Amino acid sequence: MTREPLLTVRELSKTFPDLKALDRVGLEVQGGEIVALVGQNGSGKSTLVKILAGVHSPDHGGTISSGPDGKTALHFIHQDLGLIEGLTTIENLDLDGASGRRAIGPIRPRRERRRAEALIADFGGSFDVTRPVGELSAAERSIVAFARALRDWENPHNVLILDEPTAALHGDEVGKLFVAVRRVAERGAGVVFISHRLDEVVELADRVIVLRDGRLVADARRGDFDQGRLVELITGSVVAPITRHELRGDGEPVLRIRGLRGPTIRGIDFDLRAGEVLGVSGVLGSGREHIAATLFGSAAGTVTELDVQGSPLRGRSPRAAIAAGMGYVPADRHRDGAVMTMSARENMTLPRLRPLRRFAGRLDRRAERREVSSWCERVGLRPPDPERPLELFSGGNQQKVVLAKWLRNQPKVLLLDEPTQGVDVGAKAGIYELIAEAAAGGAGVLVASSDAKELALICDRVLILFEGALRAEVGGSDLTEAQLVADGLGPAADHECFPKQDLEMNGNG
């Protein structure tokens, strides 16, 4: 049956002083439809969302209309989720007063708790709704944000705009989210789904809109696109497949770990060899998300033995780790990996300024500019402007700067946590090449990632964690996405993965 449009955009443009971010973009979202919005970082997706949210005003001439009769309500879930970490789940759900609670009258804690638990349960959550949101895992915080936005899904004029909603989710958590999103569409709402994970786009979307350099280059319906076609549309060319580099068999251990423990890690032993890319896999809560930070000394933990190039690490701090030849790219580059208001140049040289200092400690600006310009070219920074504030670069280019600041130190051990999270397909290929180059240069590279496909593609071996312990090690011909997912799900999943069809059937009752 034909549904009427809930959101219509016509000839929308946005010009900034040095950039044409959007150039006459048009799109339409109908009720009951899931529309994916894809494109490289810097393609205009974020600008479009900010205009729809009222953060930016469009250039003169563009129109945004909602129907029927202007009753459409837009609900946004951004990458930062918009939660207040010091408040509980109950309090976050009630922030705008739309939960159904009476404005006048006594608050009934038991009723409030039951209502919150019911909303969370709709998304497969079963955590304590009275705990501060800041104490929840990334996946649990995502569930709170979805529950807050989707509690009003009975309104047939809703349009839900999801910006990278699965970035912190893994495995069956993604399946549960997809079930919830489909329910929203089935009840008549429109959904705009923004994601760099093209396999998710192909699985979920009824229609795909592709932006490139601020322009709409494709509007395709299900059946007219697959992952390969989307990559071509997004990048404007065929992206060469990434091939795994060959492990050098004579690599000596550059990192030796015995008895690594932390809040979610229960005594792990392993070696990392020179020239090796070693993956760490596991669902959220397995310890995978804390292992790199714990090794670098930026997260709480203890270790019985930690040797770098055969020498014990003196002290448990980032300063000691850097001095020993280690580098660390955290999962959250905005919060932990860079100073977003500083320039690309300042970020690149921040960890090691001593070689650039001259008489009386003065910084040699000319030498700094030469070195940074060389690294901008080496990592393919776009635009190649080292003086540009980091916050003005796309996500993929921000990540290249964060990688460059450690690669210029020629680390012997490079620790990477979710190195391509929130990165588009073009930048992702470049980051994979930088990882391979670091390993080929003799570094040992540890990659902790929730993306099993990524680990199977770029790693020589993968350690699989489960409930804080080392559960399996996979390498050679056994190193496949299916094997990593199966081993990571736990004992019940030893011999089979859960098919997507099962997730959908279970979610629909």
PDB file of N, CA and C in Angstrom, residues 367-434:
ATOM      1  N   ALA A 367      61.177  22.795  11.560  1.00  0.00           N
ATOM      2  CA  ALA A 367      61.375  21.342  11.555  1.00  0.00           C
ATOM      3  C   ALA A 367      60.058  20.618  11.847  1.00  0.00           C
ATOM      4  N   GLU A 368      59.260  21.198  12.750  1.00  0.00           N
ATOM      5  CA  GLU A 368      57.970  20.593  13.072  1.00  0.00           C
ATOM      6  C   GLU A 368      57.059  20.587  11.852  1.00  0.00           C
ATOM      7  N   ARG A 369      57.006  21.702  11.129  1.00  0.00           N
ATOM      8  CA  ARG A 369      56.148  21.785   9.947  1.00  0.00           C
ATOM      9  C   ARG A 369      56.594  20.804   8.864  1.00  0.00           C
ATOM     10  N   ARG A 370      57.916  20.658   8.682  1.00  0.00           N
ATOM     11  CA  ARG A 370      58.436  19.722   7.674  1.00  0.00           C
ATOM     12  C   ARG A 370      58.019  18.288   8.013  1.00  0.00           C
ATOM     13  N   GLU A 371      58.201  17.921   9.277  1.00  0.00           N
ATOM     14  CA  GLU A 371      57.885  16.550   9.680  1.00  0.00           C
ATOM     15  C   GLU A 371      56.388  16.278   9.569  1.00  0.00           C
ATOM     16  N   VAL A 372      55.585  17.225  10.010  1.00  0.00           N
ATOM     17  CA  VAL A 372      54.131  17.031   9.968  1.00  0.00           C
ATOM     18  C   VAL A 372      53.638  16.979   8.524  1.00  0.00           C
ATOM     19  N   SER A 373      54.166  17.815   7.663  1.00  0.00           N
ATOM     20  CA  SER A 373      53.769  17.786   6.248  1.00  0.00           C
ATOM     21  C   SER A 373      54.073  16.432   5.628  1.00  0.00           C
ATOM     22  N   SER A 374      55.217  15.861   6.001  1.00  0.00           N
ATOM     23  CA  SER A 374      55.576  14.541   5.501  1.00  0.00           C
ATOM     24  C   SER A 374      54.567  13.488   5.955  1.00  0.00           C
ATOM     25  N   TRP A 375      54.145  13.585   7.214  1.00  0.00           N
ATOM     26  CA  TRP A 375      53.182  12.603   7.734  1.00  0.00           C
ATOM     27  C   TRP A 375      51.784  12.826   7.162  1.00  0.00           C
ATOM     28  N   CYS A 376      51.418  14.068   6.888  1.00  0.00           N
ATOM     29  CA  CYS A 376      50.124  14.328   6.247  1.00  0.00           C
ATOM     30  C   CYS A 376      50.050  13.627   4.893  1.00  0.00           C
ATOM     31  N   GLU A 377      51.166  13.679   4.148  1.00  0.00           N
ATOM     32  CA  GLU A 377      51.204  13.012   2.850  1.00  0.00           C
ATOM     33  C   GLU A 377      51.215  11.501   3.018  1.00  0.00           C
ATOM     34  N   ARG A 378      51.947  11.026   3.999  1.00  0.00           N
ATOM     35  CA  ARG A 378      52.084   9.579   4.196  1.00  0.00           C
ATOM     36  C   ARG A 378      50.765   8.921   4.583  1.00  0.00           C
ATOM     37  N   VAL A 379      49.982   9.581   5.432  1.00  0.00           N
ATOM     38  CA  VAL A 379      48.709   8.978   5.868  1.00  0.00           C
ATOM     39  C   VAL A 379      47.544   9.379   4.978  1.00  0.00           C
ATOM     40  N   GLY A 380      47.794  10.251   3.990  1.00  0.00           N
ATOM     41  CA  GLY A 380      46.737  10.657   3.065  1.00  0.00           C
ATOM     42  C   GLY A 380      45.702  11.559   3.702  1.00  0.00           C
ATOM     43  N   LEU A 381      46.141  12.533   4.508  1.00  0.00           N
ATOM     44  CA  LEU A 381      45.212  13.447   5.181  1.00  0.00           C
ATOM     45  C   LEU A 381      44.514  14.334   4.167  1.00  0.00           C
ATOM     46  N   ARG A 382      43.171  14.436   4.311  1.00  0.00           N
ATOM     47  CA  ARG A 382      42.379  15.264   3.412  1.00  0.00           C
ATOM     48  C   ARG A 382      41.423  16.151   4.217  1.00  0.00           C
ATOM     49  N   PRO A 383      41.488  17.480   4.010  1.00  0.00           N
ATOM     50  CA  PRO A 383      42.478  18.189   3.193  1.00  0.00           C
ATOM     51  C   PRO A 383      43.845  18.166   3.881  1.00  0.00           C
ATOM     52  N   PRO A 384      44.936  18.278   3.121  1.00  0.00           N
ATOM     53  CA  PRO A 384      46.281  18.190   3.698  1.00  0.00           C
ATOM     54  C   PRO A 384      46.699  19.498   4.369  1.00  0.00           C
ATOM     55  N   ASP A 385      45.919  19.936   5.325  1.00  0.00           N
ATOM     56  CA  ASP A 385      46.130  21.230   5.988  1.00  0.00           C
ATOM     57  C   ASP A 385      46.461  20.990   7.455  1.00  0.00           C
ATOM     58  N   PRO A 386      47.734  20.962   7.836  1.00  0.00           N
ATOM     59  CA  PRO A 386      48.110  20.655   9.219  1.00  0.00           C
ATOM     60  C   PRO A 386      47.687  21.710  10.233  1.00  0.00           C
ATOM     61  N   GLU A 387      47.352  22.914   9.769  1.00  0.00           N
ATOM     62  CA  GLU A 387      46.952  23.976  10.693  1.00  0.00           C
ATOM     63  C   GLU A 387      45.441  23.981  10.961  1.00  0.00           C
ATOM     64  N   ARG A 388      44.707  23.153  10.298  1.00  0.00           N
ATOM     65  CA  ARG A 388      43.253  23.074  10.463  1.00  0.00           C
ATOM     66  C   ARG A 388      42.938  22.420  11.806  1.00  0.00           C
ATOM     67  N   PRO A 389      42.018  22.998  12.601  1.00  0.00           N
ATOM     68  CA  PRO A 389      41.634  22.352  13.870  1.00  0.00           C
ATOM     69  C   PRO A 389      41.127  20.934  13.618  1.00  0.00           C
ATOM     70  N   LEU A 390      41.500  20.006  14.463  1.00  0.00           N
ATOM     71  CA  LEU A 390      41.163  18.610  14.244  1.00  0.00           C
ATOM     72  C   LEU A 390      39.660  18.391  14.186  1.00  0.00           C
ATOM     73  N   GLU A 391      38.892  19.169  14.941  1.00  0.00           N
ATOM     74  CA  GLU A 391      37.445  18.992  14.978  1.00  0.00           C
ATOM     75  C   GLU A 391      36.784  19.295  13.642  1.00  0.00           C
ATOM     76  N   LEU A 392      37.479  19.972  12.725  1.00  0.00           N
ATOM     77  CA  LEU A 392      36.907  20.307  11.429  1.00  0.00           C
ATOM     78  C   LEU A 392      37.186  19.239  10.366  1.00  0.00           C
ATOM     79  N   PHE A 393      37.975  18.213  10.715  1.00  0.00           N
ATOM     80  CA  PHE A 393      38.223  17.117   9.786  1.00  0.00           C
ATOM     81  C   PHE A 393      37.122  16.065   9.934  1.00  0.00           C
ATOM     82  N   SER A 394      36.950  15.250   8.901  1.00  0.00           N
ATOM     83  CA  SER A 394      36.021  14.128   8.994  1.00  0.00           C
ATOM     84  C   SER A 394      36.568  13.088   9.969  1.00  0.00           C
ATOM     85  N   GLY A 395      35.703  12.161  10.381  1.00  0.00           N
ATOM     86  CA  GLY A 395      36.110  11.152  11.362  1.00  0.00           C
ATOM     87  C   GLY A 395      37.279  10.306  10.900  1.00  0.00           C
ATOM     88  N   GLY A 396      37.269   9.900   9.611  1.00  0.00           N
ATOM     89  CA  GLY A 396      38.364   9.096   9.103  1.00  0.00           C
ATOM     90  C   GLY A 396      39.689   9.839   9.107  1.00  0.00           C
ATOM     91  N   ASN A 397      39.665  11.124   8.773  1.00  0.00           N
ATOM     92  CA  ASN A 397      40.899  11.918   8.771  1.00  0.00           C
ATOM     93  C   ASN A 397      41.365  12.237  10.185  1.00  0.00           C
ATOM     94  N   GLN A 398      40.429  12.407  11.122  1.00  0.00           N
ATOM     95  CA  GLN A 398      40.817  12.549  12.526  1.00  0.00           C
ATOM     96  C   GLN A 398      41.579  11.310  12.986  1.00  0.00           C
ATOM     97  N   GLN A 399      41.074  10.137  12.602  1.00  0.00           N
ATOM     98  CA  GLN A 399      41.727   8.891  13.019  1.00  0.00           C
ATOM     99  C   GLN A 399      43.104   8.753  12.393  1.00  0.00           C
ATOM    100  N   LYS A 400      43.276   9.229  11.174  1.00  0.00           N
ATOM    101  CA  LYS A 400      44.596   9.201  10.547  1.00  0.00           C
ATOM    102  C   LYS A 400      45.591  10.060  11.326  1.00  0.00           C
ATOM    103  N   VAL A 401      45.135  11.203  11.827  1.00  0.00           N
ATOM    104  CA  VAL A 401      46.012  12.076  12.626  1.00  0.00           C
ATOM    105  C   VAL A 401      46.405  11.383  13.920  1.00  0.00           C
ATOM    106  N   VAL A 402      45.434  10.732  14.573  1.00  0.00           N
ATOM    107  CA  VAL A 402      45.721  10.031  15.831  1.00  0.00           C
ATOM    108  C   VAL A 402      46.712   8.893  15.595  1.00  0.00           C
ATOM    109  N   LEU A 403      46.550   8.189  14.486  1.00  0.00           N
ATOM    110  CA  LEU A 403      47.517   7.130  14.152  1.00  0.00           C
ATOM    111  C   LEU A 403      48.895   7.713  13.855  1.00  0.00           C
ATOM    112  N   ALA A 404      48.925   8.813  13.100  1.00  0.00           N
ATOM    113  CA  ALA A 404      50.203   9.412  12.713  1.00  0.00           C
ATOM    114  C   ALA A 404      51.003   9.867  13.925  1.00  0.00           C
ATOM    115  N   LYS A 405      50.323  10.360  14.963  1.00  0.00           N
ATOM    116  CA  LYS A 405      51.061  10.879  16.119  1.00  0.00           C
ATOM    117  C   LYS A 405      51.827   9.768  16.841  1.00  0.00           C
ATOM    118  N   TRP A 406      51.339   8.518  16.697  1.00  0.00           N
ATOM    119  CA  TRP A 406      52.081   7.398  17.289  1.00  0.00           C
ATOM    120  C   TRP A 406      53.061   6.778  16.296  1.00  0.00           C
ATOM    121  N   LEU A 407      52.685   6.699  15.026  1.00  0.00           N
ATOM    122  CA  LEU A 407      53.563   6.094  14.029  1.00  0.00           C
ATOM    123  C   LEU A 407      54.859   6.873  13.878  1.00  0.00           C
ATOM    124  N   ARG A 408      54.817   8.209  14.055  1.00  0.00           N
ATOM    125  CA  ARG A 408      56.033   9.011  13.931  1.00  0.00           C
ATOM    126  C   ARG A 408      57.038   8.698  15.044  1.00  0.00           C
ATOM    127  N   ASN A 409      56.558   8.058  16.113  1.00  0.00           N
ATOM    128  CA  ASN A 409      57.449   7.644  17.206  1.00  0.00           C
ATOM    129  C   ASN A 409      58.111   6.302  16.926  1.00  0.00           C
ATOM    130  N   GLN A 410      57.750   5.659  15.811  1.00  0.00           N
ATOM    131  CA  GLN A 410      58.254   4.333  15.458  1.00  0.00           C
ATOM    132  C   GLN A 410      58.112   3.356  16.637  1.00  0.00           C
ATOM    133  N   PRO A 411      56.873   3.136  17.080  1.00  0.00           N
ATOM    134  CA  PRO A 411      56.667   2.280  18.249  1.00  0.00           C
ATOM    135  C   PRO A 411      57.023   0.824  17.960  1.00  0.00           C
ATOM    136  N   LYS A 412      57.486   0.147  18.973  1.00  0.00           N
ATOM    137  CA  LYS A 412      57.723  -1.293  18.868  1.00  0.00           C
ATOM    138  C   LYS A 412      56.454  -2.077  19.149  1.00  0.00           C
ATOM    139  N   VAL A 413      55.549  -1.462  19.924  1.00  0.00           N
ATOM    140  CA  VAL A 413      54.254  -2.076  20.235  1.00  0.00           C
ATOM    141  C   VAL A 413      53.184  -1.017  19.975  1.00  0.00           C
ATOM    142  N   LEU A 414      52.238  -1.320  19.093  1.00  0.00           N
ATOM    143  CA  LEU A 414      51.156  -0.391  18.777  1.00  0.00           C
ATOM    144  C   LEU A 414      49.834  -1.032  19.195  1.00  0.00           C
ATOM    145  N   LEU A 415      49.148  -0.398  20.148  1.00  0.00           N
ATOM    146  CA  LEU A 415      47.884  -0.905  20.680  1.00  0.00           C
ATOM    147  C   LEU A 415      46.740  -0.108  20.072  1.00  0.00           C
ATOM    148  N   LEU A 416      45.829  -0.777  19.381  1.00  0.00           N
ATOM    149  CA  LEU A 416      44.723  -0.123  18.688  1.00  0.00           C
ATOM    150  C   LEU A 416      43.401  -0.663  19.208  1.00  0.00           C
ATOM    151  N   ASP A 417      42.546   0.227  19.675  1.00  0.00           N
ATOM    152  CA  ASP A 417      41.231  -0.159  20.191  1.00  0.00           C
ATOM    153  C   ASP A 417      40.169   0.398  19.241  1.00  0.00           C
ATOM    154  N   GLU A 418      39.428  -0.478  18.571  1.00  0.00           N
ATOM    155  CA  GLU A 418      38.410  -0.082  17.584  1.00  0.00           C
ATOM    156  C   GLU A 418      38.978   0.952  16.612  1.00  0.00           C
ATOM    157  N   PRO A 419      40.022   0.598  15.854  1.00  0.00           N
ATOM    158  CA  PRO A 419      40.725   1.604  15.032  1.00  0.00           C
ATOM    159  C   PRO A 419      39.904   2.185  13.892  1.00  0.00           C
ATOM    160  N   THR A 420      38.829   1.503  13.453  1.00  0.00           N
ATOM    161  CA  THR A 420      38.047   2.035  12.329  1.00  0.00           C
ATOM    162  C   THR A 420      36.604   2.326  12.719  1.00  0.00           C
ATOM    163  N   GLN A 421      36.331   2.479  14.009  1.00  0.00           N
ATOM    164  CA  GLN A 421      34.965   2.772  14.442  1.00  0.00           C
ATOM    165  C   GLN A 421      34.539   4.150  13.944  1.00  0.00           C
ATOM    166  N   GLY A 422      33.380   4.214  13.284  1.00  0.00           N
ATOM    167  CA  GLY A 422      32.888   5.483  12.763  1.00  0.00           C
ATOM    168  C   GLY A 422      33.673   6.027  11.592  1.00  0.00           C
ATOM    169  N   VAL A 423      34.351   5.131  10.859  1.00  0.00           N
ATOM    170  CA  VAL A 423      35.199   5.534   9.734  1.00  0.00           C
ATOM    171  C   VAL A 423      34.590   4.991   8.449  1.00  0.00           C
ATOM    172  N   ASP A 424      34.598   5.792   7.381  1.00  0.00           N
ATOM    173  CA  ASP A 424      33.989   5.362   6.130  1.00  0.00           C
ATOM    174  C   ASP A 424      34.879   4.365   5.394  1.00  0.00           C
ATOM    175  N   VAL A 425      34.322   3.747   4.345  1.00  0.00           N
ATOM    176  CA  VAL A 425      35.010   2.656   3.669  1.00  0.00           C
ATOM    177  C   VAL A 425      36.325   3.093   3.035  1.00  0.00           C
ATOM    178  N   GLY A 426      36.388   4.307   2.483  1.00  0.00           N
ATOM    179  CA  GLY A 426      37.619   4.772   1.868  1.00  0.00           C
ATOM    180  C   GLY A 426      38.729   4.963   2.884  1.00  0.00           C
ATOM    181  N   ALA A 427      38.417   5.653   3.999  1.00  0.00           N
ATOM    182  CA  ALA A 427      39.415   5.882   5.046  1.00  0.00           C
ATOM    183  C   ALA A 427      39.802   4.573   5.724  1.00  0.00           C
ATOM    184  N   LYS A 428      38.842   3.647   5.837  1.00  0.00           N
ATOM    185  CA  LYS A 428      39.125   2.364   6.474  1.00  0.00           C
ATOM    186  C   LYS A 428      40.225   1.617   5.716  1.00  0.00           C
ATOM    187  N   ALA A 429      40.148   1.617   4.396  1.00  0.00           N
ATOM    188  CA  ALA A 429      41.178   0.944   3.602  1.00  0.00           C
ATOM    189  C   ALA A 429      42.552   1.564   3.853  1.00  0.00           C
ATOM    190  N   GLY A 430      42.603   2.898   3.968  1.00  0.00           N
ATOM    191  CA  GLY A 430      43.869   3.567   4.250  1.00  0.00           C
ATOM    192  C   GLY A 430      44.420   3.211   5.613  1.00  0.00           C
ATOM    193  N   ILE A 431      43.551   3.085   6.604  1.00  0.00           N
ATOM    194  CA  ILE A 431      43.987   2.722   7.958  1.00  0.00           C
ATOM    195  C   ILE A 431      44.516   1.293   7.983  1.00  0.00           C
ATOM    196  N   TYR A 432      43.862   0.394   7.253  1.00  0.00           N
ATOM    197  CA  TYR A 432      44.368  -0.982   7.175  1.00  0.00           C
ATOM    198  C   TYR A 432      45.769  -1.016   6.591  1.00  0.00           C
ATOM    199  N   GLU A 433      46.005  -0.181   5.570  1.00  0.00           N
ATOM    200  CA  GLU A 433      47.341  -0.148   4.968  1.00  0.00           C
ATOM    201  C   GLU A 433      48.379   0.380   5.955  1.00  0.00           C
ATOM    202  N   LEU A 434      48.015   1.379   6.753  1.00  0.00           N
ATOM    203  CA  LEU A 434      48.954   1.911   7.747  1.00  0.00           C
ATOM    204  C   LEU A 434      49.276   0.857   8.798  1.00  0.00           C
TER     205      LEU A 434
END
